[in-house]
Short mmCIF file of N, CA and C in Angstrom, two decimals:
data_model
loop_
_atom_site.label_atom_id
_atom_site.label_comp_id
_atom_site.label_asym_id
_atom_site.label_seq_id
_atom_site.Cartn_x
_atom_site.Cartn_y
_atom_site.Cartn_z
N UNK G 1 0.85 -1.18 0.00
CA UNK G 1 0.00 0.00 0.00
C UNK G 1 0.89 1.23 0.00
N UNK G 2 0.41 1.93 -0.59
CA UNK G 2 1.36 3.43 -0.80
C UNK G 2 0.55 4.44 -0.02
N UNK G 3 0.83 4.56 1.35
CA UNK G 3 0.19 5.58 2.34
C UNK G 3 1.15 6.91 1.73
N UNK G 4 1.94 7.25 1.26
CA UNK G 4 2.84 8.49 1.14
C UNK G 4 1.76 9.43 0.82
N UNK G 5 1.93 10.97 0.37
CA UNK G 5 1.56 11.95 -0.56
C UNK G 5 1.96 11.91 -1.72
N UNK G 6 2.86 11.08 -2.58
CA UNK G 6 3.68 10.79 -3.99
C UNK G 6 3.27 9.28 -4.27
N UNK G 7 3.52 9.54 -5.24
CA UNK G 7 3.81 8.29 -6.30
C UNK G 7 4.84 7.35 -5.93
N UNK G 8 4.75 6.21 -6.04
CA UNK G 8 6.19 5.45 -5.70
C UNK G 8 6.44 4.38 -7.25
N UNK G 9 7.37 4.23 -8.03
CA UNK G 9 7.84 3.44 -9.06
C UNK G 9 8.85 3.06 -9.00
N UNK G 10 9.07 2.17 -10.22
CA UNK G 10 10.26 1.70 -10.05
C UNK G 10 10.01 0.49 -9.06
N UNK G 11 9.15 -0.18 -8.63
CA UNK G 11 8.99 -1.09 -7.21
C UNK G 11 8.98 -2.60 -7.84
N UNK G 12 10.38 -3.19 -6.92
CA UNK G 12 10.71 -4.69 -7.54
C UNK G 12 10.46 -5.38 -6.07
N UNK G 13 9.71 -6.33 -6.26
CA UNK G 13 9.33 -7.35 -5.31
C UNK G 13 10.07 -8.72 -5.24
N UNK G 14 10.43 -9.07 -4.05
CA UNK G 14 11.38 -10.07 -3.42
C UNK G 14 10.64 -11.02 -2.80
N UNK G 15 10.47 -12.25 -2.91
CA UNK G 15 9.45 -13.31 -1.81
C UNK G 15 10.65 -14.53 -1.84
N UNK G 16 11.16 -14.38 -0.99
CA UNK G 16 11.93 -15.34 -0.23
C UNK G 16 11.57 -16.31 1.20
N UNK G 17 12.15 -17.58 0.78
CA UNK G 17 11.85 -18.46 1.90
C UNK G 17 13.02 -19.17 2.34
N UNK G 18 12.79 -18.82 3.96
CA UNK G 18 13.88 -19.23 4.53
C UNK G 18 13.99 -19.67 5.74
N UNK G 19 14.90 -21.07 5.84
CA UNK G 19 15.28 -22.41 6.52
C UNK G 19 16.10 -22.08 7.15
N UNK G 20 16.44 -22.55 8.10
CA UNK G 20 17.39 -22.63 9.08
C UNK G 20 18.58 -23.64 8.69
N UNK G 21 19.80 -23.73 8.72
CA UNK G 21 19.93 -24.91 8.33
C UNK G 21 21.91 -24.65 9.49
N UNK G 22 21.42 -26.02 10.70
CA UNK G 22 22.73 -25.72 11.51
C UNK G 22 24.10 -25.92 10.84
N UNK G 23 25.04 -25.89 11.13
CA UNK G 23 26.51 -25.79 11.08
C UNK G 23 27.32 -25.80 12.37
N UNK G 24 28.55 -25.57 12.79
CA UNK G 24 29.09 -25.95 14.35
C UNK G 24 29.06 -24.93 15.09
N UNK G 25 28.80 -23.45 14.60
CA UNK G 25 28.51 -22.71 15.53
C UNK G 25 27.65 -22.06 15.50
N UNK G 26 26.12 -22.59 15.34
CA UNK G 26 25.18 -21.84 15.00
C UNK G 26 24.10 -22.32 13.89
N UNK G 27 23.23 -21.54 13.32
CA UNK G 27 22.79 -21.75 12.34
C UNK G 27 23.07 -20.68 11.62
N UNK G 28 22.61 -20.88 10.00
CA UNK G 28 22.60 -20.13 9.16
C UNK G 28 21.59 -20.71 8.57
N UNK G 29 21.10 -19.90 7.25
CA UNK G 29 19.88 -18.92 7.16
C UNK G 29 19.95 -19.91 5.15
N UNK G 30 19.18 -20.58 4.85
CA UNK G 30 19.05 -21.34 3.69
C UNK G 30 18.13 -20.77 2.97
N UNK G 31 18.16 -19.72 2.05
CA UNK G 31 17.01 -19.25 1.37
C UNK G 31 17.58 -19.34 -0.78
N UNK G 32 15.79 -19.97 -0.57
CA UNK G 32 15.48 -19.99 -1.67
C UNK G 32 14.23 -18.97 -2.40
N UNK G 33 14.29 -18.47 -3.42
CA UNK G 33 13.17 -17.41 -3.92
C UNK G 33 11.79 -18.27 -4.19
N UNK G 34 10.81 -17.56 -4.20
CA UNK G 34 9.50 -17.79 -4.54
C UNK G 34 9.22 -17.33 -5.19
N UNK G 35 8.50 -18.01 -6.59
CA UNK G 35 7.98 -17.16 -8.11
C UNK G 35 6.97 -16.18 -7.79
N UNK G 36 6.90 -15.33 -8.20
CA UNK G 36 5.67 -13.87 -8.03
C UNK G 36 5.47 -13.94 -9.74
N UNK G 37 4.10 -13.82 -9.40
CA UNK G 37 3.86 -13.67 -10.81
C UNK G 37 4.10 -11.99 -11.55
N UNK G 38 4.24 -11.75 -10.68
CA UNK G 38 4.51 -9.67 -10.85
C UNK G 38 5.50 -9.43 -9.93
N UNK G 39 6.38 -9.38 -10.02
CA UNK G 39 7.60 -9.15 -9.63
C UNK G 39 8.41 -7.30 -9.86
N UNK G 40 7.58 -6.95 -10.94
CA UNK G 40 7.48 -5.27 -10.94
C UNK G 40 6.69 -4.65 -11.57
N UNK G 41 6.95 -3.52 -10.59
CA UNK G 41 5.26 -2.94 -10.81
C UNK G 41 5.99 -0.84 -11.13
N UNK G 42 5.32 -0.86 -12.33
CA UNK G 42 6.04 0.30 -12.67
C UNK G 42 5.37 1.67 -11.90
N UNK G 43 4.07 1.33 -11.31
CA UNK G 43 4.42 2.24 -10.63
C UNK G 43 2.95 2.59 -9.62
N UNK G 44 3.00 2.97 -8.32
CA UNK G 44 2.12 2.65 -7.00
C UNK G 44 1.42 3.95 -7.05
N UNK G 45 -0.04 4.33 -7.58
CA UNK G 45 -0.36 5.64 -7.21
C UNK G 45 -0.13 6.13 -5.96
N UNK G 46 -0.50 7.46 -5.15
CA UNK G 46 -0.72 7.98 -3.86
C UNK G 46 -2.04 7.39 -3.48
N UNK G 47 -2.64 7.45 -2.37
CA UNK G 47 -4.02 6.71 -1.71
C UNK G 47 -4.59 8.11 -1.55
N UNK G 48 -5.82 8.14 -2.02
CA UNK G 48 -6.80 9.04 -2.61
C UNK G 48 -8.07 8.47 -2.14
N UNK G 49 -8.85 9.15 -1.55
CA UNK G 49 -10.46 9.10 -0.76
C UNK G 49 -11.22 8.73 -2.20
N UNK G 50 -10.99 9.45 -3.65
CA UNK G 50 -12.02 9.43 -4.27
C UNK G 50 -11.43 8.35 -5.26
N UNK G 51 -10.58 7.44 -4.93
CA UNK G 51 -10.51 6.24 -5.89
C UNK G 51 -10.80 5.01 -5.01
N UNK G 52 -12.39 4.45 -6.01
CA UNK G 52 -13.28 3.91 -5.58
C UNK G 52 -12.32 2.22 -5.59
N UNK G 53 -11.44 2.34 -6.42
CA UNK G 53 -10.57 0.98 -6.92
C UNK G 53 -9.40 0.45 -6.29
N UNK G 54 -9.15 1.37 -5.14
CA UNK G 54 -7.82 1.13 -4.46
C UNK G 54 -6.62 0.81 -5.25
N UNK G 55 -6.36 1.30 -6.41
CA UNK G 55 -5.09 1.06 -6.98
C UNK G 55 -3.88 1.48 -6.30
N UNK G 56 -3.71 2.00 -4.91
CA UNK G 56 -2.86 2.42 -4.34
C UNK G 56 -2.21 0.75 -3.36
N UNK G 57 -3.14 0.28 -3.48
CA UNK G 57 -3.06 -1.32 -2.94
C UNK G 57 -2.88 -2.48 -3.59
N UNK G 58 -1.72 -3.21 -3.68
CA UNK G 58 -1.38 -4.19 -4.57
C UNK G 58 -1.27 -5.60 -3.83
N UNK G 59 -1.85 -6.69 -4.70
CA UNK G 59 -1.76 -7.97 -4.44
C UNK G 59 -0.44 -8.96 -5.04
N UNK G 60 -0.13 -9.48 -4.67
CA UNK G 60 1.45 -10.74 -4.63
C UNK G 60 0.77 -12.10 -5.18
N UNK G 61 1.37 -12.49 -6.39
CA UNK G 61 0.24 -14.06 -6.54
C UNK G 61 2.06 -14.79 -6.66
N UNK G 62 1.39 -15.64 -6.03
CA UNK G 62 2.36 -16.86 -6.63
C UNK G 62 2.03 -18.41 -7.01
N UNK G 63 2.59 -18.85 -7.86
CA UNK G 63 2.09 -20.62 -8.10
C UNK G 63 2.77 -21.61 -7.63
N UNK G 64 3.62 -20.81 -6.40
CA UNK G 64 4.43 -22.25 -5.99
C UNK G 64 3.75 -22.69 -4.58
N UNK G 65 3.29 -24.15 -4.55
CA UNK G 65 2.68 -24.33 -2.79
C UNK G 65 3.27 -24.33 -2.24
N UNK G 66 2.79 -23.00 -1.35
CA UNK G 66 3.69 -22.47 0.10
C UNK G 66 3.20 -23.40 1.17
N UNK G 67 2.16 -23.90 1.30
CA UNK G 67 1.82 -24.38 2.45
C UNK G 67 2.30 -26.01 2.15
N UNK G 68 3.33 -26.69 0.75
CA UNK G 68 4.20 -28.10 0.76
C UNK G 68 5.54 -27.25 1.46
N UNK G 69 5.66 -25.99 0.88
CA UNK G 69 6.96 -25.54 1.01
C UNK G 69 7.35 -25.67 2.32
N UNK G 70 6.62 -24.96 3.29
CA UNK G 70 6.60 -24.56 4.27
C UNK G 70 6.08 -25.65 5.71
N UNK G 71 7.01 -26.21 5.88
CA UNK G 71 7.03 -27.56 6.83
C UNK G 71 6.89 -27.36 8.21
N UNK G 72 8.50 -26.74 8.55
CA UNK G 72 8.47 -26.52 9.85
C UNK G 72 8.34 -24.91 10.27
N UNK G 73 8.01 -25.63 12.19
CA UNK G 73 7.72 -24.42 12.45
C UNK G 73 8.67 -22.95 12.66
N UNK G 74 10.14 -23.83 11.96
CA UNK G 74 11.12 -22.59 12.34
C UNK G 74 11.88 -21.21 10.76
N UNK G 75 11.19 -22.20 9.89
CA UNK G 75 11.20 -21.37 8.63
C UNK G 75 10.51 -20.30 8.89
N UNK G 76 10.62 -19.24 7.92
CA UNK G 76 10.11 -17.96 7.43
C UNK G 76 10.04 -17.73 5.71
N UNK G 77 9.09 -16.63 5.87
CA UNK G 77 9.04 -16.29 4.48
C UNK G 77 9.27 -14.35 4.36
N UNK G 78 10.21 -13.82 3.88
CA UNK G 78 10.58 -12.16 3.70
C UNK G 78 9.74 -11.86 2.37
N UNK G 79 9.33 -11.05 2.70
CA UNK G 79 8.96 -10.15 1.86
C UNK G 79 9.70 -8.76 1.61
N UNK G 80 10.36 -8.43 0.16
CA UNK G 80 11.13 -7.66 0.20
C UNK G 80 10.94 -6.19 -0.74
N UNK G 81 10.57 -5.04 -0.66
CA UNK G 81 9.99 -3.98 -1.50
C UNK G 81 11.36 -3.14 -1.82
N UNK G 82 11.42 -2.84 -2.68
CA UNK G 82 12.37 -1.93 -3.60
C UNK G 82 11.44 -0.57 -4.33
N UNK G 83 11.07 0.60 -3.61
CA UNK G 83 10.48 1.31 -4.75
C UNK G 83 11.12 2.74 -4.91
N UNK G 84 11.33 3.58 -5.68
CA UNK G 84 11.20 5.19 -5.48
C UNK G 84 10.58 5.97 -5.25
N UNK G 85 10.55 6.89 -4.39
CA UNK G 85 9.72 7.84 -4.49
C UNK G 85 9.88 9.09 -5.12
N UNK G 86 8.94 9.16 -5.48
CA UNK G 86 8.61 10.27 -6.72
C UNK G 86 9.24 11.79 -6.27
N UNK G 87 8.96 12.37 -5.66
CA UNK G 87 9.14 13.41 -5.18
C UNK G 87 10.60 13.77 -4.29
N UNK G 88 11.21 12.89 -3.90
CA UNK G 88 12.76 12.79 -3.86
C UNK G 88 13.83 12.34 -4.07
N UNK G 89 12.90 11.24 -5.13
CA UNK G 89 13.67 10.26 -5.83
C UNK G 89 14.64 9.34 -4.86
N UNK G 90 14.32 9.16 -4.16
CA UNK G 90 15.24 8.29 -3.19
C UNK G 90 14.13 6.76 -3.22
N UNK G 91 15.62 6.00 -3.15
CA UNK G 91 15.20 4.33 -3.26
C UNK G 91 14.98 3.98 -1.50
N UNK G 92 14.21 3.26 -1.10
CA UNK G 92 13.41 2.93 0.04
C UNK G 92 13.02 1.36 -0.07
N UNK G 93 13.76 0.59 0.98
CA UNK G 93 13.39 -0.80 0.85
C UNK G 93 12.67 -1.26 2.09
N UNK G 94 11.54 -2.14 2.19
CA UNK G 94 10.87 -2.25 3.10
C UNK G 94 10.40 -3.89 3.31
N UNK G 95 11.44 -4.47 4.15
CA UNK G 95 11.02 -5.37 4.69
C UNK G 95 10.21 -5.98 5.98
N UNK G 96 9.28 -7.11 5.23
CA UNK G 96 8.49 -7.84 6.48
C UNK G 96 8.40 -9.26 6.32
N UNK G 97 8.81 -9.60 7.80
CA UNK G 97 9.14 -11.33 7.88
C UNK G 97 7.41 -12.01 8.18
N UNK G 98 6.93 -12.65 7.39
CA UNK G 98 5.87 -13.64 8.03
C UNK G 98 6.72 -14.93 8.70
N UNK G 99 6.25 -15.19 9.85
CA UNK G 99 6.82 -16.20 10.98
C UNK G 99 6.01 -17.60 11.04
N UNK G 100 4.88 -17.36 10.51
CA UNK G 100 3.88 -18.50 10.96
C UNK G 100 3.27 -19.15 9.48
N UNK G 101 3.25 -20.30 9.11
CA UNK G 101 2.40 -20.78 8.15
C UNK G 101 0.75 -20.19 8.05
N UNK G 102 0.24 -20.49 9.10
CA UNK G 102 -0.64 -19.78 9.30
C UNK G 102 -1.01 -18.29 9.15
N UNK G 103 -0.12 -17.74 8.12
CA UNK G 103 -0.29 -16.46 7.56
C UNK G 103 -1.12 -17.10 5.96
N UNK G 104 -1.12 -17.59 5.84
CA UNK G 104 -1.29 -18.07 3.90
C UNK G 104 -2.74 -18.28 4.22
N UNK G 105 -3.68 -18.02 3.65
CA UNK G 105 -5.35 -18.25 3.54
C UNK G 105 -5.17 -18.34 2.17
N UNK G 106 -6.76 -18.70 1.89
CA UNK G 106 -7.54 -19.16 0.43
C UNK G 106 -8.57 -18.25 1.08
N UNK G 107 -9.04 -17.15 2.05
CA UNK G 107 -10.07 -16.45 2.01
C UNK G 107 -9.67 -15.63 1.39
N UNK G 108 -10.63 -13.93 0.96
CA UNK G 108 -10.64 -12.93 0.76
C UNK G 108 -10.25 -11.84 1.16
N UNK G 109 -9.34 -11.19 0.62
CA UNK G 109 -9.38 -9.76 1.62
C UNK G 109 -10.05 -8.91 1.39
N UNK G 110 -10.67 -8.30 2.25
CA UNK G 110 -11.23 -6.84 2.21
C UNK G 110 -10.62 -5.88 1.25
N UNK G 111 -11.28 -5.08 0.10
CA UNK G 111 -10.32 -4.17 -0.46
C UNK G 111 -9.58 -2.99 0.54
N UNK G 112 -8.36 -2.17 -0.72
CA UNK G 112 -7.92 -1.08 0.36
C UNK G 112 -7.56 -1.56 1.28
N UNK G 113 -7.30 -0.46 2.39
CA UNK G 113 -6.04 -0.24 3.07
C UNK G 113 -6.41 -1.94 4.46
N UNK G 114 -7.83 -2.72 3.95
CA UNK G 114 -7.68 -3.04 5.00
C UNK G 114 -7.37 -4.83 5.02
N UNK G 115 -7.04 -5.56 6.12
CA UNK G 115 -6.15 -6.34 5.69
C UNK G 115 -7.15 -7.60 6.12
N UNK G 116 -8.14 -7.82 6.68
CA UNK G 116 -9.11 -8.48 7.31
C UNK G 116 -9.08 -9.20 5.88
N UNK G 117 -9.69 -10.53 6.60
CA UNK G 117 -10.09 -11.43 5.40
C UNK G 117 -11.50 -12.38 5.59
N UNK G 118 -12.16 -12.39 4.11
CA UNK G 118 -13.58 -13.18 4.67
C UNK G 118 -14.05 -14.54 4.40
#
């Protein structure tokens, strides 16, 4: 979602999944990518009261099963945003870790800014 006052473009999307995988002092971090079917998006309007369509809000599809992928309970999946913003032209990356399998539904979301699902 593009809460700013500007435009944001230029925005390349990252969906990574990632394993734990030990070694002798520790673990380290086994990641493999996840196909997005839109992987860039040229460009995120501002969020506007009188657009009835929420184009300021974008959806992530992918065709690979996350819920074979996704076994145990100590994996993760990143989500990774790359976009510009318009108005100072500065690049801005914004990551968020889902922790739980139990993030992935087959319900609906609510359009816009809101994240509820039915």
């Amino acid at each position: 979602m593009n809460l700013t006052p500007a435009v944001i473009f230029d925005v390349r999307v990252e969906l990574t999944f990632y394993k734990p995988v030990g070694d002798f002092k520790g673990n380290n971090l086994q990641g493999s990518d996840i196909k997005l079917k839109d992987n860039f998006i040229a460009y995120i309007p501002r969020s506007n009261d009188n657009d009835s369509f929420n184009l300021h809000a974008m959806r992530l599809r992918t065709t690979d099963n996350l819920p074979n992928l996704w076994k145990d309970k100590s994996s993760f999946i990143r989500l990774t945003i790359i976009g510009k913003h318009a108005l100072s032209g500065f690049n801005q990356v914004f990551v968020k870790d889902f922790l739980s399998v139990d993030c992935i539904t087959t319900k609906k979301f609510q359009s816009g800014n809101y994240l509820t699902v039915k």
